[in-house]
């Protein structure tokens, strides 16, 4: 199986071009677990398939390193956008990509070398209704700046969907120990029947946010595009920032803009191709 390794700010996945490498009859969750293994496989936060679509120009499927399938992935979308342009699957600099969370619309920005340097993606509208996230709660239709208690500590939390669920905690300091201790607890909290991504954010000033993330199905990653979008929206909603902000992730910066004109969230950031190869391990088949 041919593959390409790409990353968006260190959020790295194994990408397979299913126009050339059809994976019919393959146990995709098990394949994701195998190729993601950083000791016995290729290594990555998961597996992303670039596929034909009946609804858009391309289709993206995302499998986390535990084998679970994600509805969306912002860093993955930027990398897919880079791949399809750089590898000649399209000559257009704007196109559409189908995800489980809906159809999104990237615009690629090409550098002097003719390769994609950065990508801006229209991530659509944020969804605040608890039923859309989803959250198992009946006392409020939306969970915005609500008190949330976990492990004897109280946080201000906002939950929303960017095509996948997010729980954003406002903190005085972004600490790694909190990410690793509280992240998995909140990910599996009964409030979130489909689990959730967990963002720990500190608003630095009206234009900048510090950010770390515990991703559903992957653990802490260096970057999460949909999480950065959700964090920016939560900060803007709370009145702490302007509508255009820079989010500082462990792997680098993303620029997020929540436009009043169409209520859509726009994400701009880099995408990097690392290497290509051939996976020589056994391809697991469906029973």
XYZ file of C-alpha atoms in Angstrom:
287
model
C 0.000 0.000 0.000
C 1.487 3.315 -1.098
C 1.140 6.169 1.378
C 2.267 9.739 2.020
C 3.046 11.222 5.415
C 1.895 14.833 5.927
C 1.422 17.009 8.963
C -0.391 20.194 9.847
C 1.606 21.918 12.603
C 2.825 18.540 13.843
C -0.599 16.856 13.756
C 0.643 13.993 11.565
C -1.334 11.388 9.669
C -0.699 8.624 7.184
C -2.499 9.570 3.946
C -3.622 7.088 1.312
C -4.738 8.140 -2.169
C -7.708 5.838 -2.719
C -7.977 6.956 -6.356
C -4.884 4.777 -6.839
C -5.041 2.507 -3.782
C -8.617 1.214 -3.352
C -9.107 -0.312 0.080
C -12.268 -2.334 -0.563
C -12.694 -5.144 1.934
C -10.039 -3.736 4.277
C -10.623 -3.484 8.029
C -9.954 0.254 8.144
C -10.031 0.728 11.950
C -7.473 -2.054 12.364
C -5.368 -0.675 9.507
C -5.390 2.734 11.215
C -4.198 1.203 14.480
C -1.370 -0.644 12.725
C -0.016 2.145 10.539
C -0.300 4.723 13.344
C 1.923 2.753 15.697
C 5.124 4.763 16.100
C 7.219 1.675 16.890
C 5.806 -1.099 14.708
C 4.067 0.926 11.985
C 4.615 4.139 10.038
C 3.695 6.352 12.972
C 1.089 9.076 13.209
C -1.991 10.448 14.914
C -4.118 8.355 12.574
C -4.996 7.380 9.010
C -6.652 9.666 6.442
C -8.115 8.413 3.175
C -8.422 10.668 0.112
C -11.367 9.310 -1.851
C -13.803 10.013 -4.696
C -17.069 11.688 -3.686
C -20.555 11.798 -5.151
C -21.284 15.081 -3.321
C -18.050 17.066 -3.636
C -14.761 17.154 -5.512
C -13.110 14.873 -2.963
C -13.985 12.883 0.143
C -11.918 12.590 3.315
C -12.240 9.803 5.897
C -10.331 10.162 9.160
C -9.438 7.321 11.513
C -7.785 8.108 14.845
C -4.896 6.019 16.097
C -7.285 4.005 18.289
C -9.282 3.004 15.190
C -12.286 5.251 15.834
C -13.549 7.334 12.913
C -13.638 11.107 13.286
C -16.240 13.338 11.691
C -13.788 16.080 10.775
C -10.151 17.163 11.071
C -9.009 20.698 10.306
C -5.316 19.885 9.989
C -6.220 16.870 7.881
C -8.304 19.036 5.569
C -5.365 21.361 4.951
C -3.091 18.400 4.221
C -5.622 16.766 1.905
C -5.940 20.103 0.096
C -2.175 20.286 -0.347
C -1.989 16.682 -1.515
C -4.697 16.879 -4.188
C -3.212 20.070 -5.672
C 0.480 19.184 -5.434
C -0.111 15.659 -6.800
C -2.204 16.829 -9.720
C -5.622 15.524 -8.699
C -6.941 19.025 -9.402
C -5.734 22.197 -11.099
C -8.219 24.347 -9.205
C -7.110 26.410 -6.238
C -10.561 26.206 -4.666
C -12.638 23.045 -4.409
C -14.851 21.059 -2.034
C -14.158 18.157 0.328
C -16.826 15.875 1.810
C -16.404 14.849 5.459
C -18.687 13.071 7.896
C -19.251 16.496 9.462
C -20.351 18.079 6.172
C -18.811 19.588 3.035
C -16.041 22.166 3.436
C -14.441 24.527 0.939
C -10.647 25.019 0.925
C -8.633 27.621 -0.967
C -4.947 26.782 -1.478
C -2.212 29.439 -1.506
C 0.701 28.424 -3.722
C 4.299 29.413 -3.039
C 7.070 30.365 -5.450
C 7.948 26.677 -5.878
C 4.494 25.912 -7.277
C 3.562 23.888 -4.199
C 0.845 24.675 -1.674
C 2.256 26.643 1.267
C -0.881 27.476 3.238
C -4.584 26.693 3.009
C -7.659 28.669 4.023
C -10.716 26.559 4.750
C -14.298 27.656 5.191
C -15.177 25.418 8.147
C -18.838 26.418 8.126
C -20.972 27.638 10.997
C -20.330 26.692 14.620
C -23.197 24.784 16.189
C -24.034 25.505 19.813
C -27.192 23.440 20.346
C -26.498 20.574 22.725
C -28.348 18.164 20.439
C -25.956 18.980 17.595
C -22.741 18.452 19.584
C -24.149 16.086 21.000
C -24.457 16.548 24.769
C -26.662 14.501 27.064
C -28.207 17.390 28.966
C -31.793 18.574 29.258
C -31.473 21.573 31.580
C -30.152 23.960 28.910
C -30.348 24.055 25.088
C -26.790 25.391 24.838
C -23.728 24.980 27.057
C -22.021 28.381 26.824
C -19.772 29.670 29.645
C -21.314 27.210 32.072
C -19.844 25.970 35.327
C -18.302 22.528 34.844
C -16.833 20.495 37.702
C -14.389 17.639 37.278
C -12.061 15.975 39.781
C -13.076 18.467 42.445
C -12.190 21.501 40.312
C -14.510 24.072 38.749
C -14.045 25.468 35.251
C -15.895 27.788 32.917
C -16.670 25.679 29.853
C -18.264 26.203 26.451
C -19.253 23.291 24.229
C -19.919 23.446 20.509
C -19.594 21.507 17.280
C -17.359 22.303 14.329
C -18.544 19.160 12.574
C -17.204 17.277 15.609
C -17.680 17.840 19.356
C -15.552 20.206 21.438
C -15.404 21.131 25.115
C -13.453 24.356 25.648
C -12.170 25.089 29.158
C -11.026 28.620 30.031
C -8.001 28.403 32.330
C -5.607 30.828 34.018
C -2.630 28.751 32.873
C -2.447 26.027 30.241
C -0.735 23.128 32.010
C 0.336 19.831 30.489
C -0.603 17.925 33.630
C -4.197 19.147 33.308
C -4.332 18.122 29.659
C -3.160 14.592 30.414
C -5.116 14.097 33.635
C -8.406 15.822 32.868
C -8.447 15.424 29.087
C -9.287 11.694 29.020
C -11.790 12.071 31.863
C -13.706 14.800 30.049
C -13.393 12.967 26.704
C -15.322 10.043 28.211
C -17.634 12.104 30.454
C -21.303 10.970 30.453
C -22.293 14.433 29.189
C -20.743 13.483 25.830
C -22.336 10.284 24.473
C -20.033 10.297 21.425
C -17.017 11.472 23.472
C -15.465 14.886 22.849
C -12.301 16.778 22.027
C -11.102 18.850 24.985
C -9.401 22.240 24.619
C -7.603 24.092 27.420
C -7.257 27.761 26.472
C -5.904 30.979 27.939
C -6.864 34.269 26.311
C -3.625 36.263 26.134
C -5.103 39.448 24.630
C -7.882 40.354 22.159
C -5.878 38.898 19.256
C -4.098 35.870 20.727
C -5.042 32.602 22.460
C -2.797 29.963 24.030
C -4.078 26.439 23.397
C -3.513 22.756 24.139
C -5.794 19.921 23.155
C -6.725 16.399 24.152
C -8.165 14.874 20.971
C -10.923 12.318 21.013
C -9.379 8.986 20.045
C -5.792 10.280 19.770
C -4.794 11.860 23.092
C -2.769 15.058 23.176
C -1.646 16.195 19.724
C 0.525 19.113 18.680
C -2.362 20.757 16.836
C -6.090 20.419 16.179
C -7.638 22.583 13.475
C -11.275 22.141 14.424
C -10.260 22.596 18.057
C -8.535 25.892 17.266
C -11.707 27.004 15.462
C -13.863 25.986 18.421
C -11.530 27.722 20.895
C -11.573 30.944 18.893
C -15.364 30.861 18.608
C -15.713 30.294 22.372
C -13.372 33.198 23.135
C -15.131 35.492 20.666
C -18.553 34.457 21.989
C -17.424 35.374 25.498
C -16.325 38.836 24.352
C -12.685 38.268 25.283
C -11.239 38.564 21.777
C -11.833 40.177 18.423
C -13.406 38.153 15.604
C -9.991 37.487 14.027
C -7.431 35.801 16.279
C -4.187 33.855 16.229
C -4.277 30.577 18.134
C -0.901 29.430 19.477
C -0.735 25.616 19.421
C 2.192 23.435 20.458
C 3.003 22.813 16.784
C 2.630 26.398 15.567
C 0.027 29.060 14.866
C -3.338 29.050 13.144
C -5.248 32.146 12.092
C -8.981 31.870 12.796
C -11.658 34.328 11.696
C -15.360 34.077 12.607
C -17.009 36.372 10.090
C -20.178 38.229 10.915
C -21.241 38.419 7.265
C -21.952 34.688 6.868
C -21.397 33.345 10.418
C -18.746 30.987 9.011
C -15.393 30.187 10.597
C -12.303 30.459 8.378
C -9.040 28.724 9.265
C -5.673 29.498 7.647
C -2.517 27.524 8.276
C 0.304 25.497 6.803
C 0.448 21.925 5.527
C 3.678 19.965 5.063
C 4.498 16.803 3.124
C 7.158 14.763 4.906
C 7.748 11.619 2.833
C 6.116 8.912 0.744
C 6.639 5.169 0.884
C 5.162 1.698 0.648
C 3.669 0.034 3.707
C 4.971 -3.530 3.828
C 2.883 -4.768 6.743
C -0.103 -7.053 6.454
C -3.287 -5.310 5.276
C -6.080 -6.519 7.616
C -9.189 -7.762 5.841
C -12.779 -7.677 7.013
C -14.034 -11.008 8.311
